[in-house]
Tab-separated table of C-alpha atoms and ligand atoms in Angstrom:
chain	number	residue	atom	x	y	z
A	1	UNK	CA	-5.403	-18.488	23.556
A	2	UNK	CA	-6.619	-15.262	21.966
A	3	UNK	CA	-6.578	-14.892	18.187
A	4	UNK	CA	-3.710	-12.423	18.415
A	5	UNK	CA	-1.686	-14.769	20.645
A	6	UNK	CA	-2.298	-17.581	18.152
A	7	UNK	CA	-1.198	-15.300	15.291
A	8	UNK	CA	2.004	-14.351	17.135
A	9	UNK	CA	2.707	-18.031	17.843
A	10	UNK	CA	2.290	-18.823	14.128
A	11	UNK	CA	4.740	-16.030	13.232
A	12	UNK	CA	7.254	-17.516	15.701
A	13	UNK	CA	7.051	-20.881	13.957
A	14	UNK	CA	7.757	-19.267	10.572
A	15	UNK	CA	4.184	-19.183	9.252
A	16	UNK	CA	2.470	-16.367	7.330
A	17	UNK	CA	-0.205	-14.273	9.022
A	18	UNK	CA	-2.209	-11.633	7.167
A	19	UNK	CA	-3.185	-8.692	9.346
A	20	UNK	CA	-4.945	-5.344	9.008
A	21	UNK	CA	-3.128	-2.033	9.089
A	22	UNK	CA	-4.618	1.429	8.722
A	23	UNK	CA	-3.425	1.566	5.082
A	24	UNK	CA	-4.010	-1.891	3.558
A	25	UNK	CA	-3.791	-5.503	4.780
A	26	UNK	CA	-0.270	-6.889	5.144
A	27	UNK	CA	1.081	-10.394	4.566
A	28	UNK	CA	3.274	-10.851	7.609
A	29	UNK	CA	6.256	-13.043	8.441
A	30	UNK	CA	8.979	-12.984	11.103
A	31	UNK	CA	11.440	-10.439	9.646
A	32	UNK	CA	14.400	-12.171	11.298
A	33	UNK	CA	13.611	-15.548	9.691
A	34	UNK	CA	14.717	-15.881	6.026
A	35	UNK	CA	12.727	-19.101	5.551
A	36	UNK	CA	9.540	-17.350	6.670
A	37	UNK	CA	10.325	-14.404	4.375
A	38	UNK	CA	10.755	-16.788	1.446
A	39	UNK	CA	7.140	-17.883	1.955
A	40	UNK	CA	5.975	-14.296	1.383
A	41	UNK	CA	7.623	-14.134	-2.030
A	42	UNK	CA	6.181	-17.515	-2.954
A	43	UNK	CA	2.647	-16.611	-1.846
A	44	UNK	CA	2.691	-13.261	-3.645
A	45	UNK	CA	4.499	-14.381	-6.773
A	46	UNK	CA	6.800	-11.419	-6.180
A	47	UNK	CA	10.366	-11.114	-7.537
A	48	UNK	CA	12.799	-11.963	-4.727
A	49	UNK	CA	14.897	-8.804	-5.060
A	50	UNK	CA	12.007	-6.533	-4.039
A	51	UNK	CA	12.498	-5.308	-0.475
A	52	UNK	CA	9.828	-5.574	2.230
A	53	UNK	CA	8.689	-3.140	4.905
A	54	UNK	CA	9.408	-4.253	8.478
A	55	UNK	CA	6.572	-3.394	10.880
A	56	UNK	CA	7.560	-2.533	14.446
A	57	UNK	CA	5.533	-2.337	17.676
A	58	UNK	CA	6.993	1.075	18.533
A	59	UNK	CA	9.840	3.465	17.794
A	60	UNK	CA	12.076	1.953	20.487
A	61	UNK	CA	12.666	-0.975	18.088
A	62	UNK	CA	14.194	1.262	15.400
A	63	UNK	CA	17.801	0.686	16.458
A	64	UNK	CA	17.445	-3.084	16.199
A	65	UNK	CA	16.968	-2.674	12.430
A	66	UNK	CA	18.716	0.557	11.412
A	67	UNK	CA	22.026	2.375	11.950
A	68	UNK	CA	23.131	5.984	11.369
A	69	UNK	CA	19.589	7.070	12.169
A	70	UNK	CA	19.248	10.777	11.352
A	71	UNK	CA	17.546	13.175	13.737
A	72	UNK	CA	14.773	13.630	11.180
A	73	UNK	CA	13.722	9.999	11.667
A	74	UNK	CA	13.091	10.538	15.372
A	75	UNK	CA	11.136	13.702	14.712
A	76	UNK	CA	8.995	12.098	12.034
A	77	UNK	CA	8.385	9.020	14.165
A	78	UNK	CA	7.320	11.225	17.078
A	79	UNK	CA	4.953	13.153	14.817
A	80	UNK	CA	3.476	10.359	12.685
A	81	UNK	CA	3.973	6.920	14.281
A	82	UNK	CA	1.944	4.899	14.648
A	83	UNK	CA	0.827	5.932	11.171
A	84	UNK	CA	1.021	5.613	7.377
A	85	UNK	CA	4.689	6.584	6.987
A	86	UNK	CA	7.513	4.202	6.035
A	87	UNK	CA	11.078	5.375	6.640
A	88	UNK	CA	13.964	4.040	4.564
A	89	UNK	CA	17.100	3.954	6.724
A	90	UNK	CA	20.540	2.354	6.593
A	91	UNK	CA	20.102	-1.236	7.645
A	92	UNK	CA	21.789	-2.743	10.664
A	93	UNK	CA	24.140	-5.575	9.689
A	94	UNK	CA	22.294	-8.808	10.352
A	95	UNK	CA	18.977	-7.716	8.865
A	96	UNK	CA	18.313	-10.555	6.403
A	97	UNK	CA	19.031	-9.898	2.713
A	98	UNK	CA	15.679	-11.498	2.020
A	99	UNK	CA	14.015	-8.479	3.696
A	100	UNK	CA	16.096	-5.738	2.078
A	101	UNK	CA	16.452	-7.296	-1.354
A	102	UNK	CA	20.200	-7.266	-0.672
A	103	UNK	CA	20.306	-3.461	-0.389
A	104	UNK	CA	22.029	-1.588	2.423
A	105	UNK	CA	18.763	0.054	3.475
A	106	UNK	CA	15.633	-1.135	5.239
A	107	UNK	CA	12.030	0.127	5.227
A	108	UNK	CA	10.442	0.509	8.682
A	109	UNK	CA	7.085	1.594	10.015
A	110	UNK	CA	4.795	1.402	13.058
A	111	UNK	CA	1.267	0.854	11.704
A	112	UNK	CA	-1.736	2.514	13.297
A	113	UNK	CA	-4.264	-0.271	13.725
A	114	UNK	CA	-5.187	-1.749	17.106
A	115	UNK	CA	-4.970	-5.385	15.920
A	116	UNK	CA	-1.640	-4.803	14.156
A	117	UNK	CA	-0.214	-3.158	17.261
A	118	UNK	CA	-1.488	-5.954	19.512
A	119	UNK	CA	0.080	-8.510	17.197
A	120	UNK	CA	3.404	-6.658	17.024
A	121	UNK	CA	3.547	-6.214	20.807
A	122	UNK	CA	2.691	-9.844	21.411
A	123	UNK	CA	5.288	-10.947	18.850
A	124	UNK	CA	7.754	-8.409	20.264
A	125	UNK	CA	9.787	-8.244	17.071
A	126	UNK	CA	9.773	-7.007	13.488
A	127	UNK	CA	7.154	-8.341	11.091
A	128	UNK	CA	8.003	-8.069	7.395
A	129	UNK	CA	4.820	-7.429	5.462
A	130	UNK	CA	4.095	-6.406	1.908
A	131	UNK	CA	0.509	-5.712	0.928
A	132	UNK	CA	-1.404	-9.016	1.025
A	133	UNK	CA	-2.135	-9.235	-2.706
A	134	UNK	CA	-0.639	-11.170	-5.606
A	135	UNK	CA	2.208	-9.254	-7.264
A	136	UNK	CA	1.002	-6.355	-9.418
A	137	UNK	CA	-2.616	-6.473	-8.243
A	138	UNK	CA	-4.637	-4.100	-6.096
A	139	UNK	CA	-3.838	-4.047	-2.375
A	140	UNK	CA	-6.530	-5.600	-0.157
A	141	UNK	CA	-8.475	-3.337	2.190
A	142	UNK	CA	-10.678	-6.009	3.798
A	143	UNK	CA	-10.046	-9.513	5.142
A	144	UNK	CA	-12.324	-10.872	2.385
A	145	UNK	CA	-10.027	-9.357	-0.266
A	146	UNK	CA	-7.064	-11.160	1.327
A	147	UNK	CA	-8.955	-14.445	1.288
A	148	UNK	CA	-9.744	-13.965	-2.431
A	149	UNK	CA	-6.109	-13.195	-3.252
A	150	UNK	CA	-4.146	-15.539	-1.031
A	151	UNK	CA	-6.665	-17.752	0.770
A	152	UNK	CA	-4.889	-21.080	1.118
A	153	UNK	CA	-1.325	-19.773	1.275
A	154	UNK	CA	-1.653	-18.037	4.653
A	155	UNK	CA	-1.854	-19.786	8.016
A	156	UNK	CA	-4.226	-17.164	9.399
A	157	UNK	CA	-6.004	-13.933	8.454
A	158	UNK	CA	-6.733	-11.486	11.264
A	159	UNK	CA	-9.926	-9.584	10.428
A	160	UNK	CA	-9.826	-5.959	11.547
A	161	UNK	CA	-12.547	-4.649	9.255
A	162	UNK	CA	-12.022	-2.243	6.353
A	163	UNK	CA	-8.766	-0.244	6.406
A	164	UNK	CA	-9.240	3.386	7.438
A	165	UNK	CA	-6.761	4.957	4.992
A	166	UNK	CA	-7.212	2.589	2.056
A	167	UNK	CA	-3.981	3.115	0.062
A	168	UNK	CA	-0.380	2.233	0.916
A	169	UNK	CA	1.886	4.241	3.226
A	170	UNK	CA	4.034	7.182	2.159
A	171	UNK	CA	7.636	5.971	1.708
A	172	UNK	CA	10.299	8.503	2.669
A	173	UNK	CA	13.970	7.817	2.013
A	174	UNK	CA	16.174	9.093	4.849
A	175	UNK	CA	19.111	6.826	4.036
A	176	UNK	CA	21.364	9.572	2.665
A	177	UNK	CA	21.194	12.942	0.969
A	178	UNK	CA	18.002	14.967	1.118
A	179	UNK	CA	14.798	13.311	2.333
A	180	UNK	CA	12.966	11.959	-0.692
A	181	UNK	CA	9.448	10.601	-1.181
A	182	UNK	CA	9.734	7.319	-3.080
A	183	UNK	CA	6.012	6.568	-2.934
A	184	UNK	CA	3.356	9.213	-2.160
A	185	UNK	CA	0.664	8.304	0.357
A	186	UNK	CA	-2.156	10.014	2.209
A	187	UNK	CA	0.370	11.476	4.636
A	188	UNK	CA	1.439	14.182	2.210
A	189	UNK	CA	4.657	16.078	1.550
A	190	UNK	CA	3.299	19.230	3.149
A	191	UNK	CA	2.676	17.462	6.476
A	192	UNK	CA	6.119	15.858	6.348
A	193	UNK	CA	7.628	19.223	5.422
A	194	UNK	CA	6.234	20.895	8.530
A	195	UNK	CA	8.274	18.469	10.651
A	196	UNK	CA	11.395	18.455	8.458
A	197	UNK	CA	11.383	22.219	7.970
A	198	UNK	CA	11.265	21.839	4.184
A	199	UNK	CA	9.024	19.906	1.814
A	200	UNK	CA	10.699	16.744	0.474
A	201	UNK	CA	10.921	16.110	-3.267
A	202	UNK	CA	9.243	13.229	-5.083
A	203	UNK	CA	10.080	10.596	-7.584
A	204	UNK	CA	12.737	8.070	-8.344
A	205	UNK	CA	16.344	9.124	-7.991
A	206	UNK	CA	19.120	7.806	-10.098
A	207	UNK	CA	20.338	4.667	-8.350
A	208	UNK	CA	17.157	4.752	-6.309
A	209	UNK	CA	16.361	1.696	-4.245
A	210	UNK	CA	13.974	-0.715	-5.904
A	211	UNK	CA	10.360	0.069	-5.115
A	212	UNK	CA	7.917	-2.290	-6.742
A	213	UNK	CA	5.223	0.288	-6.117
A	214	UNK	CA	7.189	2.513	-8.472
A	215	UNK	CA	6.764	0.181	-11.443
A	216	UNK	CA	4.448	1.851	-13.924
A	217	UNK	CA	2.123	-1.113	-14.165
A	218	UNK	CA	1.281	-1.607	-10.509
A	219	UNK	CA	-1.894	-1.495	-8.450
A	220	UNK	CA	-4.014	-2.435	-11.453
A	221	UNK	CA	-7.513	-3.858	-11.765
A	222	UNK	CA	-8.062	-6.546	-14.402
A	223	UNK	CA	-10.512	-4.355	-16.303
A	224	UNK	CA	-8.970	-1.618	-18.490
A	225	UNK	CA	-9.090	1.714	-16.670
A	226	UNK	CA	-8.968	5.161	-18.254
A	227	UNK	CA	-8.517	8.504	-16.542
A	228	UNK	CA	-10.690	11.151	-18.151
A	229	UNK	CA	-11.086	14.885	-17.483
A	230	UNK	CA	-14.307	15.297	-15.466
A	231	UNK	CA	-15.878	17.466	-18.187
A	232	UNK	CA	-15.343	14.748	-20.820
A	233	UNK	CA	-16.525	11.730	-18.902
A	234	UNK	CA	-20.121	11.647	-20.171
A	235	UNK	CA	-18.877	11.789	-23.768
A	236	UNK	CA	-16.330	9.059	-23.158
A	237	UNK	CA	-19.021	6.874	-21.581
A	238	UNK	CA	-21.465	7.464	-24.472
A	239	UNK	CA	-18.836	6.544	-27.028
A	240	UNK	CA	-17.939	3.301	-25.250
A	241	UNK	CA	-21.598	2.380	-24.700
A	242	UNK	CA	-22.271	3.100	-28.368
A	243	UNK	CA	-19.564	0.582	-29.231
A	244	UNK	CA	-21.431	-2.031	-27.184
A	245	UNK	CA	-19.148	-1.992	-24.159
A	246	UNK	CA	-20.181	-2.371	-20.525
A	247	UNK	CA	-18.911	0.691	-18.695
A	248	UNK	CA	-18.301	1.540	-15.040
A	249	UNK	CA	-17.828	5.188	-14.168
A	250	UNK	CA	-16.196	6.473	-10.987
A	251	UNK	CA	-16.904	10.191	-10.867
A	252	UNK	CA	-18.010	12.757	-8.303
A	253	UNK	CA	-21.092	14.078	-10.142
A	254	UNK	CA	-23.878	11.940	-11.567
A	255	UNK	CA	-24.582	12.757	-15.197
A	256	UNK	CA	-27.674	12.570	-17.328
A	257	UNK	CA	-26.888	9.304	-18.994
A	258	UNK	CA	-28.977	6.232	-18.467
A	259	UNK	CA	-28.069	2.966	-20.101
A	260	UNK	CA	-28.439	-0.687	-19.076
A	261	UNK	CA	-24.703	-1.238	-19.664
A	262	UNK	CA	-23.647	1.696	-17.519
A	263	UNK	CA	-22.914	1.594	-13.802
A	264	UNK	CA	-22.144	4.912	-12.149
A	265	UNK	CA	-20.364	4.909	-8.787
A	266	UNK	CA	-20.230	8.048	-6.703
A	267	UNK	CA	-16.640	9.113	-6.068
A	268	UNK	CA	-16.171	11.204	-2.951
A	269	UNK	CA	-14.932	14.764	-3.408
A	270	UNK	CA	-13.037	14.267	-0.143
A	271	UNK	CA	-9.632	12.686	-0.870
A	272	UNK	CA	-9.560	10.740	2.406
A	273	UNK	CA	-12.931	9.163	1.647
A	274	UNK	CA	-11.931	8.569	-1.974
A	275	UNK	CA	-8.813	6.697	-0.810
A	276	UNK	CA	-10.830	4.691	1.692
A	277	UNK	CA	-13.193	3.452	-1.047
A	278	UNK	CA	-10.911	3.237	-4.091
A	279	UNK	CA	-9.518	-0.313	-4.035
A	280	UNK	CA	-12.806	-1.891	-2.969
A	281	UNK	CA	-14.525	-0.072	-5.859
A	282	UNK	CA	-11.937	-1.312	-8.377
A	283	UNK	CA	-12.425	-4.861	-7.110
A	284	UNK	CA	-16.193	-4.507	-7.526
A	285	UNK	CA	-15.746	-3.338	-11.104
A	286	UNK	CA	-13.588	-6.376	-11.838
A	287	UNK	CA	-16.206	-8.638	-10.282
A	288	UNK	CA	-19.003	-7.000	-12.289
A	289	UNK	CA	-17.249	-7.961	-15.528
A	290	UNK	CA	-17.307	-4.489	-17.095
A	291	UNK	CA	-15.249	-3.900	-20.235
A	292	UNK	CA	-14.030	-0.454	-19.238
A	293	UNK	CA	-13.620	1.638	-16.084
A	294	UNK	CA	-13.706	5.405	-16.592
A	295	UNK	CA	-12.409	7.445	-13.678
A	296	UNK	CA	-12.710	11.208	-13.383
A	297	UNK	CA	-9.157	12.562	-13.129
A	298	UNK	CA	-8.576	13.989	-9.637
A	299	UNK	CA	-7.653	17.639	-8.989
A	300	UNK	CA	-3.962	18.517	-9.314
A	301	UNK	CA	-3.213	19.422	-5.713
A	302	UNK	CA	-1.208	17.970	-2.833
A	303	UNK	CA	-4.159	16.299	-1.127
A	304	UNK	CA	-4.820	14.226	-4.270
A	305	UNK	CA	-1.241	13.503	-5.239
A	306	UNK	CA	-1.078	9.912	-3.937
A	307	UNK	CA	-4.464	9.107	-5.477
A	308	UNK	CA	-3.423	10.544	-8.834
A	309	UNK	CA	-0.313	8.339	-8.600
A	310	UNK	CA	-2.295	5.133	-7.911
A	311	UNK	CA	-4.869	5.900	-10.611
A	312	UNK	CA	-2.162	6.611	-13.179
A	313	UNK	CA	-0.527	3.270	-12.385
A	314	UNK	CA	-3.875	1.489	-12.482
A	315	UNK	CA	-4.467	2.967	-15.932
A	316	UNK	CA	-0.976	1.950	-17.096
A	317	UNK	CA	-1.242	-1.541	-15.665
A	318	UNK	CA	-4.679	-2.516	-16.871
A	319	UNK	CA	-4.209	-2.025	-20.593
B	401	TXA	O1	1.022	0.675	3.667
B	401	TXA	C1	1.942	-0.068	3.425
B	401	TXA	O2	3.109	0.336	3.242
B	401	TXA	C2	1.619	-1.556	3.324
B	401	TXA	C3	1.237	-2.053	4.710
B	401	TXA	C4	0.991	-3.539	4.761
B	401	TXA	O3	2.196	-1.654	5.648
B	401	TXA	N1	2.730	-2.293	2.815
B	401	TXA	C5	3.119	-2.212	1.540
B	401	TXA	O4	4.143	-3.087	1.243
B	401	TXA	O5	2.613	-1.460	0.719
B	401	TXA	P1	4.602	-3.424	-0.237
B	401	TXA	O6	5.686	-4.425	-0.112
B	401	TXA	O7	3.419	-3.811	-1.050
B	401	TXA	O8	5.210	-2.092	-0.715
B	401	TXA	C6	6.336	-1.641	-0.019
B	401	TXA	C7	7.215	-0.870	-0.912
B	401	TXA	C8	7.723	-1.691	-2.061
B	401	TXA	O9	7.491	-0.974	-3.245
B	401	TXA	C9	9.204	-1.851	-1.747
B	401	TXA	O10	9.984	-1.895	-2.900
B	401	TXA	C10	9.477	-0.621	-0.905
B	401	TXA	O11	8.333	-0.471	-0.143
B	401	TXA	N2	10.625	-0.808	-0.022
B	401	TXA	C11	10.751	-1.631	1.024
B	401	TXA	N3	11.988	-1.580	1.536
B	401	TXA	C12	12.656	-0.678	0.794
B	401	TXA	C13	13.993	-0.191	0.792
B	401	TXA	N4	14.895	-0.618	1.661
B	401	TXA	N5	14.319	0.726	-0.129
B	401	TXA	C14	13.423	1.161	-1.010
B	401	TXA	N6	12.160	0.714	-1.085
B	401	TXA	C15	11.787	-0.175	-0.197
B	402	MG	MG1	2.173	-3.897	-2.560
């Protein structure tokens, strides 16, 4: 039996399988099996009313999970699936409450990773999968990260190497009213807007569905993280070093500061590369036992929007 066939067989028997996607690693369970879903919440330590994304092998599965599917969903799926876009649609009756957190909507996506797609095709059903980290922590972007976070609580971890995108999918609400981005991702509003014929708005609506990724303190390293204007970062580092702290700096330009308690990490000026490296870098800083992580604030433009969002949350969550 191949590894993927073994993984699909484990899913069928209600076990948890962690698998790579192009965004981050997912902690997968059979989305039609409430007992399997319950294991996800237990392994993650996640509140049970937080909904999960259901991963599908291809767009033809959409109608098994959603009803009243707007035309926009088909267009977006044709343009971006498989890919880092999650669509929130009205759920089909019968989709377990455990998956939707009891809401009348469901999150769906077709991930763009060869191993994930093989697994989904072999399983031939929906796989509910949050990011494979403990609740509130940084999403894993390698199989080793998953092992560190959840090691003994998963039946199997499929290793597909480092994730290409590196941060979580864009979540777009198409369940009623205007399309709305609930969580920004590397697939940005401009790209979505070209398909929709109008750029969607961002943020949480009143009565918005629960999105744990929208909690302020989410995606946080253990070490306190501060966002600093690029021009001020050398000063901020000097001050902290002067106070006897061990400092890690994530910034695009090296600066003329040399100190045994300072570790400088080159941040890419390319947002795609920055996203690819971000979570692994934050994990390294935690492992290196620094007292403070200083990150150069990213530019205020669309290409950096999702990264600015994750860094802001990391700063809020680590203090
Ligand atoms: O890139 C990703 O989206 C990764 C990979 C594994 O696919 N998954 C991921 O899952 O980030 P998770 O559970 O860590 O974050 C999914 C977010 C949560 O914040 C959840 O609240 C939201 O999606 N979500 C899921 N279903 C929803 C729904 N019906 N309405 C609103 N938000 C929903
Ligand atoms: Mg998550």
